[in-house]
Amino acid sequence: MRWKQHFKSSVLFGGLNDQEIDEVISFGYEQTLNDKERLFWEGDDKKYLFVLGSGTVLISKLTENGNESVINVLSAGEVFPHAGLFDHSVYPGTATAKKEVKVLAIPVEQIESLILNKPEIAIKIIQMMNENMLMLQRKLNELLSLDVSSRLKSAMDHLIKVQGDEIILTHQEIGYLIGSTRETVSRQLKKWEKLGWISVKKDRIIIHHQWESGAE
């Protein structure tokens, strides 16, 4: 696994030099998960920071009625959890593997110790986190201004980047992502299917080349 390449493109460690990245990588160990296996549960003590090497990870939270709601879909190269790295809090959500997943697990204590010994690394990480927060805020503002169809289109574009031409998520999971219902997602997907942009199967959505022209 090319962990160094993932680190260089990550929003957290992208500002570190090669020697600093190698040192962080040396703290970690590789872990493989099968489909639907949990990496951690919401509320667990936050002992590790993870880098996703391959596969897809779903981040979900429990709703007030006890159901799991998917709030994010992570792709190769992402570092997570995204929030509260150094505040000794619990994991804010549950991480579940979608098909086979490989991650690098890095003890948070080791990263903290490295930063205490080399404060310049902390400055670089803070700078990268600040840039990412500004980017996420812009994306959130854009997303909130869109109607359901446009939000679904934006989510599908992201999922294509994450999973490729076969999106392995249920309509309910996609609905959670965009703040809509399974029925609304299904109706819009059927419209795009009739136009030939996608094929909706029982367990996946297949993207056709016509999608590139832009589903509306």
PDB file of C-alpha atoms in Angstrom:
ATOM      1  CA  MET A   1       0.000   0.000   0.000  1.00  0.00           C
ATOM      2  CA  ARG A   2       1.367   3.422  -0.957  1.00  0.00           C
ATOM      3  CA  TRP A   3       0.645   5.176   2.313  1.00  0.00           C
ATOM      4  CA  LYS A   4       3.065   8.009   1.653  1.00  0.00           C
ATOM      5  CA  GLN A   5       1.159   9.064  -1.446  1.00  0.00           C
ATOM      6  CA  HIS A   6      -2.092   9.125   0.540  1.00  0.00           C
ATOM      7  CA  PHE A   7      -0.470  11.254   3.242  1.00  0.00           C
ATOM      8  CA  LYS A   8       0.825  13.803   0.744  1.00  0.00           C
ATOM      9  CA  SER A   9      -2.640  14.304  -0.721  1.00  0.00           C
ATOM     10  CA  SER A  10      -4.483  14.365   2.630  1.00  0.00           C
ATOM     11  CA  VAL A  11      -5.994  17.518   4.131  1.00  0.00           C
ATOM     12  CA  LEU A  12      -4.301  16.849   7.470  1.00  0.00           C
ATOM     13  CA  PHE A  13      -0.765  15.744   6.639  1.00  0.00           C
ATOM     14  CA  GLY A  14      -0.316  17.196   3.154  1.00  0.00           C
ATOM     15  CA  GLY A  15       1.888  20.001   4.469  1.00  0.00           C
ATOM     16  CA  LEU A  16       4.477  17.700   6.054  1.00  0.00           C
ATOM     17  CA  ASN A  17       7.802  16.895   4.399  1.00  0.00           C
ATOM     18  CA  ASP A  18       8.868  13.358   3.454  1.00  0.00           C
ATOM     19  CA  GLN A  19      10.795  12.735   6.672  1.00  0.00           C
ATOM     20  CA  GLU A  20       7.896  13.878   8.849  1.00  0.00           C
ATOM     21  CA  ILE A  21       5.418  11.750   6.896  1.00  0.00           C
ATOM     22  CA  ASP A  22       7.655   8.678   7.202  1.00  0.00           C
ATOM     23  CA  GLU A  23       7.795   9.187  10.952  1.00  0.00           C
ATOM     24  CA  VAL A  24       3.998   9.348  11.284  1.00  0.00           C
ATOM     25  CA  ILE A  25       3.567   6.275   9.067  1.00  0.00           C
ATOM     26  CA  SER A  26       6.037   4.326  11.232  1.00  0.00           C
ATOM     27  CA  PHE A  27       3.613   4.624  14.173  1.00  0.00           C
ATOM     28  CA  GLY A  28       0.782   2.883  12.352  1.00  0.00           C
ATOM     29  CA  TYR A  29      -0.243  -0.641  11.488  1.00  0.00           C
ATOM     30  CA  GLU A  30      -2.320  -1.938   8.582  1.00  0.00           C
ATOM     31  CA  GLN A  31      -5.788  -3.305   9.194  1.00  0.00           C
ATOM     32  CA  THR A  32      -8.158  -5.093   6.769  1.00  0.00           C
ATOM     33  CA  LEU A  33     -11.943  -5.093   7.195  1.00  0.00           C
ATOM     34  CA  ASN A  34     -14.594  -7.125   5.406  1.00  0.00           C
ATOM     35  CA  ASP A  35     -17.934  -5.851   4.145  1.00  0.00           C
ATOM     36  CA  LYS A  36     -20.118  -4.332   6.919  1.00  0.00           C
ATOM     37  CA  GLU A  37     -17.393  -4.793   9.546  1.00  0.00           C
ATOM     38  CA  ARG A  38     -17.163  -1.905  12.026  1.00  0.00           C
ATOM     39  CA  LEU A  39     -13.900  -0.046  12.421  1.00  0.00           C
ATOM     40  CA  PHE A  40     -15.200   1.835  15.439  1.00  0.00           C
ATOM     41  CA  TRP A  41     -18.547   2.680  17.006  1.00  0.00           C
ATOM     42  CA  GLU A  42     -20.010   6.072  17.828  1.00  0.00           C
ATOM     43  CA  GLY A  43     -19.082   6.806  21.437  1.00  0.00           C
ATOM     44  CA  ASP A  44     -15.954   4.608  21.528  1.00  0.00           C
ATOM     45  CA  ASP A  45     -12.812   6.193  23.003  1.00  0.00           C
ATOM     46  CA  LYS A  46     -10.840   7.851  20.254  1.00  0.00           C
ATOM     47  CA  LYS A  47      -7.560   5.929  20.362  1.00  0.00           C
ATOM     48  CA  TYR A  48      -6.606   5.867  16.684  1.00  0.00           C
ATOM     49  CA  LEU A  49      -6.514   8.131  13.684  1.00  0.00           C
ATOM     50  CA  PHE A  50      -7.133   6.249  10.432  1.00  0.00           C
ATOM     51  CA  VAL A  51      -5.940   6.666   6.868  1.00  0.00           C
ATOM     52  CA  LEU A  52      -8.092   4.898   4.281  1.00  0.00           C
ATOM     53  CA  GLY A  53      -5.864   2.996   1.873  1.00  0.00           C
ATOM     54  CA  SER A  54      -8.496   1.302  -0.314  1.00  0.00           C
ATOM     55  CA  GLY A  55     -12.225   0.695  -0.378  1.00  0.00           C
ATOM     56  CA  THR A  56     -15.095   2.771   0.970  1.00  0.00           C
ATOM     57  CA  VAL A  57     -16.019   3.603   4.562  1.00  0.00           C
ATOM     58  CA  LEU A  58     -19.462   4.848   5.629  1.00  0.00           C
ATOM     59  CA  ILE A  59     -19.706   7.202   8.603  1.00  0.00           C
ATOM     60  CA  SER A  60     -23.060   7.103  10.369  1.00  0.00           C
ATOM     61  CA  LYS A  61     -24.720   8.494  13.477  1.00  0.00           C
ATOM     62  CA  LEU A  62     -27.656   7.314  15.548  1.00  0.00           C
ATOM     63  CA  THR A  63     -30.812   9.389  15.167  1.00  0.00           C
ATOM     64  CA  GLU A  64     -33.159  10.223  18.016  1.00  0.00           C
ATOM     65  CA  ASN A  65     -35.351   7.226  17.151  1.00  0.00           C
ATOM     66  CA  GLY A  66     -32.391   4.840  17.248  1.00  0.00           C
ATOM     67  CA  ASN A  67     -31.833   4.431  13.505  1.00  0.00           C
ATOM     68  CA  GLU A  68     -28.448   4.788  11.830  1.00  0.00           C
ATOM     69  CA  SER A  69     -28.121   7.719   9.450  1.00  0.00           C
ATOM     70  CA  VAL A  70     -25.203   7.850   6.974  1.00  0.00           C
ATOM     71  CA  ILE A  71     -23.574  11.269   7.113  1.00  0.00           C
ATOM     72  CA  ASN A  72     -20.431  10.754   5.035  1.00  0.00           C
ATOM     73  CA  VAL A  73     -18.835   8.417   2.506  1.00  0.00           C
ATOM     74  CA  LEU A  74     -15.027   8.215   2.631  1.00  0.00           C
ATOM     75  CA  SER A  75     -12.708   7.247  -0.196  1.00  0.00           C
ATOM     76  CA  ALA A  76      -9.070   6.144  -0.463  1.00  0.00           C
ATOM     77  CA  GLY A  77      -6.604   8.698   0.874  1.00  0.00           C
ATOM     78  CA  GLU A  78      -8.919  10.264   3.450  1.00  0.00           C
ATOM     79  CA  VAL A  79      -7.849  10.724   7.058  1.00  0.00           C
ATOM     80  CA  PHE A  80     -10.552  10.297   9.697  1.00  0.00           C
ATOM     81  CA  PRO A  81     -12.187  11.081  12.040  1.00  0.00           C
ATOM     82  CA  HIS A  82     -12.292  14.600  10.635  1.00  0.00           C
ATOM     83  CA  ALA A  83     -13.029  16.385  13.894  1.00  0.00           C
ATOM     84  CA  GLY A  84     -11.722  16.473  17.449  1.00  0.00           C
ATOM     85  CA  LEU A  85      -8.365  14.853  16.812  1.00  0.00           C
ATOM     86  CA  PHE A  86      -6.598  16.188  19.906  1.00  0.00           C
ATOM     87  CA  ASP A  87      -9.456  16.815  22.335  1.00  0.00           C
ATOM     88  CA  HIS A  88      -9.568  13.272  23.815  1.00  0.00           C
ATOM     89  CA  SER A  89     -13.257  12.969  23.015  1.00  0.00           C
ATOM     90  CA  VAL A  90     -15.061   9.898  21.695  1.00  0.00           C
ATOM     91  CA  TYR A  91     -15.595   8.967  18.054  1.00  0.00           C
ATOM     92  CA  PRO A  92     -18.449  11.189  16.804  1.00  0.00           C
ATOM     93  CA  GLY A  93     -19.856   8.499  14.497  1.00  0.00           C
ATOM     94  CA  THR A  94     -19.655   4.831  13.527  1.00  0.00           C
ATOM     95  CA  ALA A  95     -17.294   3.731  10.719  1.00  0.00           C
ATOM     96  CA  THR A  96     -18.435   0.761   8.627  1.00  0.00           C
ATOM     97  CA  ALA A  97     -16.602  -0.944   5.759  1.00  0.00           C
ATOM     98  CA  LYS A  98     -18.377  -1.130   2.407  1.00  0.00           C
ATOM     99  CA  LYS A  99     -16.884  -4.239   0.774  1.00  0.00           C
ATOM    100  CA  GLU A 100     -13.205  -4.903   1.604  1.00  0.00           C
ATOM    101  CA  VAL A 101     -11.335  -1.998   3.180  1.00  0.00           C
ATOM    102  CA  LYS A 102      -7.695  -1.406   4.141  1.00  0.00           C
ATOM    103  CA  VAL A 103      -6.718   1.272   6.654  1.00  0.00           C
ATOM    104  CA  LEU A 104      -3.606   2.443   8.478  1.00  0.00           C
ATOM    105  CA  ALA A 105      -4.367   2.840  12.193  1.00  0.00           C
ATOM    106  CA  ILE A 106      -2.174   5.425  13.949  1.00  0.00           C
ATOM    107  CA  PRO A 107      -2.322   5.800  17.759  1.00  0.00           C
ATOM    108  CA  VAL A 108      -3.405   9.336  18.658  1.00  0.00           C
ATOM    109  CA  GLU A 109      -0.990   9.330  21.613  1.00  0.00           C
ATOM    110  CA  GLN A 110       1.940   8.776  19.245  1.00  0.00           C
ATOM    111  CA  ILE A 111       0.908  11.717  17.065  1.00  0.00           C
ATOM    112  CA  GLU A 112       0.489  13.944  20.121  1.00  0.00           C
ATOM    113  CA  SER A 113       3.927  12.950  21.408  1.00  0.00           C
ATOM    114  CA  LEU A 114       5.489  13.731  18.028  1.00  0.00           C
ATOM    115  CA  ILE A 115       3.849  17.174  17.965  1.00  0.00           C
ATOM    116  CA  LEU A 116       5.043  17.972  21.502  1.00  0.00           C
ATOM    117  CA  ASN A 117       8.600  17.165  20.451  1.00  0.00           C
ATOM    118  CA  LYS A 118       8.318  18.954  17.097  1.00  0.00           C
ATOM    119  CA  PRO A 119       5.924  21.940  17.360  1.00  0.00           C
ATOM    120  CA  GLU A 120       6.579  22.892  13.740  1.00  0.00           C
ATOM    121  CA  ILE A 121       4.557  19.843  12.704  1.00  0.00           C
ATOM    122  CA  ALA A 122       1.583  21.175  14.693  1.00  0.00           C
ATOM    123  CA  ILE A 123       1.750  24.480  12.803  1.00  0.00           C
ATOM    124  CA  LYS A 124       1.711  22.681   9.459  1.00  0.00           C
ATOM    125  CA  ILE A 125      -1.248  20.518  10.496  1.00  0.00           C
ATOM    126  CA  ILE A 126      -3.201  23.542  11.766  1.00  0.00           C
ATOM    127  CA  GLN A 127      -2.599  25.375   8.494  1.00  0.00           C
ATOM    128  CA  MET A 128      -3.891  22.402   6.492  1.00  0.00           C
ATOM    129  CA  MET A 129      -6.928  22.025   8.774  1.00  0.00           C
ATOM    130  CA  ASN A 130      -7.757  25.715   8.427  1.00  0.00           C
ATOM    131  CA  GLU A 131      -7.652  25.515   4.634  1.00  0.00           C
ATOM    132  CA  ASN A 132      -9.896  22.449   4.711  1.00  0.00           C
ATOM    133  CA  MET A 133     -12.427  24.125   7.037  1.00  0.00           C
ATOM    134  CA  LEU A 134     -12.745  27.087   4.670  1.00  0.00           C
ATOM    135  CA  MET A 135     -13.245  24.746   1.705  1.00  0.00           C
ATOM    136  CA  LEU A 136     -15.888  22.701   3.563  1.00  0.00           C
ATOM    137  CA  GLN A 137     -17.736  25.867   4.574  1.00  0.00           C
ATOM    138  CA  ARG A 138     -17.925  26.987   0.948  1.00  0.00           C
ATOM    139  CA  LYS A 139     -19.201  23.573  -0.124  1.00  0.00           C
ATOM    140  CA  LEU A 140     -21.794  23.540   2.658  1.00  0.00           C
ATOM    141  CA  ASN A 141     -23.107  26.966   1.675  1.00  0.00           C
ATOM    142  CA  GLU A 142     -23.378  25.833  -1.944  1.00  0.00           C
ATOM    143  CA  LEU A 143     -25.149  22.607  -0.954  1.00  0.00           C
ATOM    144  CA  LEU A 144     -27.706  24.308   1.284  1.00  0.00           C
ATOM    145  CA  SER A 145     -28.760  26.547  -1.586  1.00  0.00           C
ATOM    146  CA  LEU A 146     -29.614  23.606  -3.876  1.00  0.00           C
ATOM    147  CA  ASP A 147     -32.933  21.812  -4.353  1.00  0.00           C
ATOM    148  CA  VAL A 148     -33.222  18.058  -3.731  1.00  0.00           C
ATOM    149  CA  SER A 149     -32.489  17.091  -7.342  1.00  0.00           C
ATOM    150  CA  SER A 150     -29.353  19.229  -7.417  1.00  0.00           C
ATOM    151  CA  ARG A 151     -28.226  17.918  -4.036  1.00  0.00           C
ATOM    152  CA  LEU A 152     -28.623  14.370  -5.328  1.00  0.00           C
ATOM    153  CA  LYS A 153     -26.640  15.233  -8.459  1.00  0.00           C
ATOM    154  CA  SER A 154     -23.850  16.711  -6.317  1.00  0.00           C
ATOM    155  CA  ALA A 155     -23.862  13.646  -4.046  1.00  0.00           C
ATOM    156  CA  MET A 156     -23.753  11.291  -7.033  1.00  0.00           C
ATOM    157  CA  ASP A 157     -20.761  13.150  -8.484  1.00  0.00           C
ATOM    158  CA  HIS A 158     -18.978  12.705  -5.155  1.00  0.00           C
ATOM    159  CA  LEU A 159     -19.900   9.015  -4.945  1.00  0.00           C
ATOM    160  CA  ILE A 160     -18.601   8.412  -8.470  1.00  0.00           C
ATOM    161  CA  LYS A 161     -15.245   9.813  -7.348  1.00  0.00           C
ATOM    162  CA  VAL A 162     -15.349   7.578  -4.258  1.00  0.00           C
ATOM    163  CA  GLN A 163     -16.669   4.299  -5.705  1.00  0.00           C
ATOM    164  CA  GLY A 164     -16.303   4.623  -9.477  1.00  0.00           C
ATOM    165  CA  ASP A 165     -18.940   3.653 -12.034  1.00  0.00           C
ATOM    166  CA  GLU A 166     -20.764   1.314  -9.645  1.00  0.00           C
ATOM    167  CA  ILE A 167     -22.220   2.986  -6.578  1.00  0.00           C
ATOM    168  CA  ILE A 168     -22.853   0.420  -3.860  1.00  0.00           C
ATOM    169  CA  LEU A 169     -25.190   2.323  -1.556  1.00  0.00           C
ATOM    170  CA  THR A 170     -28.870   1.856  -0.834  1.00  0.00           C
ATOM    171  CA  HIS A 171     -31.380   4.543  -1.778  1.00  0.00           C
ATOM    172  CA  GLN A 172     -31.970   5.070   1.941  1.00  0.00           C
ATOM    173  CA  GLU A 173     -28.260   5.668   2.588  1.00  0.00           C
ATOM    174  CA  ILE A 174     -28.112   8.180  -0.255  1.00  0.00           C
ATOM    175  CA  GLY A 175     -31.225   9.840   1.145  1.00  0.00           C
ATOM    176  CA  TYR A 176     -29.496  10.279   4.494  1.00  0.00           C
ATOM    177  CA  LEU A 177     -26.534  11.898   2.743  1.00  0.00           C
ATOM    178  CA  ILE A 178     -28.624  14.603   1.062  1.00  0.00           C
ATOM    179  CA  GLY A 179     -31.233  15.058   3.788  1.00  0.00           C
ATOM    180  CA  SER A 180     -34.082  13.530   1.812  1.00  0.00           C
ATOM    181  CA  THR A 181     -36.242  10.398   1.747  1.00  0.00           C
ATOM    182  CA  ARG A 182     -35.635   7.046   0.090  1.00  0.00           C
ATOM    183  CA  GLU A 183     -38.751   7.569  -2.045  1.00  0.00           C
ATOM    184  CA  THR A 184     -37.536  10.925  -3.374  1.00  0.00           C
ATOM    185  CA  VAL A 185     -34.118   9.470  -4.232  1.00  0.00           C
ATOM    186  CA  SER A 186     -35.720   6.489  -5.995  1.00  0.00           C
ATOM    187  CA  ARG A 187     -37.991   8.734  -8.088  1.00  0.00           C
ATOM    188  CA  GLN A 188     -35.112  10.902  -9.273  1.00  0.00           C
ATOM    189  CA  LEU A 189     -32.897   7.893 -10.031  1.00  0.00           C
ATOM    190  CA  LYS A 190     -35.706   6.388 -12.138  1.00  0.00           C
ATOM    191  CA  LYS A 191     -35.889   9.622 -14.156  1.00  0.00           C
ATOM    192  CA  TRP A 192     -32.168   9.443 -14.857  1.00  0.00           C
ATOM    193  CA  GLU A 193     -32.484   5.753 -15.698  1.00  0.00           C
ATOM    194  CA  LYS A 194     -35.151   6.490 -18.324  1.00  0.00           C
ATOM    195  CA  LEU A 195     -32.783   9.033 -19.891  1.00  0.00           C
ATOM    196  CA  GLY A 196     -30.081   6.360 -20.121  1.00  0.00           C
ATOM    197  CA  TRP A 197     -27.646   7.981 -17.707  1.00  0.00           C
ATOM    198  CA  ILE A 198     -27.729   5.190 -15.117  1.00  0.00           C
ATOM    199  CA  SER A 199     -29.015   1.666 -14.483  1.00  0.00           C
ATOM    200  CA  VAL A 200     -30.626   1.015 -11.115  1.00  0.00           C
ATOM    201  CA  LYS A 201     -30.043  -2.522  -9.839  1.00  0.00           C
ATOM    202  CA  LYS A 202     -31.095  -4.188  -6.597  1.00  0.00           C
ATOM    203  CA  ASP A 203     -27.792  -3.612  -4.810  1.00  0.00           C
ATOM    204  CA  ARG A 204     -26.059  -0.946  -6.875  1.00  0.00           C
ATOM    205  CA  ILE A 205     -26.349   1.960  -9.305  1.00  0.00           C
ATOM    206  CA  ILE A 206     -24.377   1.622 -12.537  1.00  0.00           C
ATOM    207  CA  ILE A 207     -23.197   4.879 -14.094  1.00  0.00           C
ATOM    208  CA  HIS A 208     -23.197   5.174 -17.908  1.00  0.00           C
ATOM    209  CA  HIS A 209     -20.970   7.439 -19.967  1.00  0.00           C
ATOM    210  CA  GLN A 210     -23.954   9.729 -20.654  1.00  0.00           C
ATOM    211  CA  TRP A 211     -23.672  10.907 -17.058  1.00  0.00           C
ATOM    212  CA  GLU A 212     -20.670  13.001 -18.025  1.00  0.00           C
ATOM    213  CA  SER A 213     -22.952  15.298 -20.029  1.00  0.00           C
ATOM    214  CA  GLY A 214     -24.661  16.169 -16.752  1.00  0.00           C
ATOM    215  CA  ALA A 215     -27.855  14.809 -15.248  1.00  0.00           C
ATOM    216  CA  GLU A 216     -30.389  17.496 -14.492  1.00  0.00           C
TER     217      GLU A 216
END
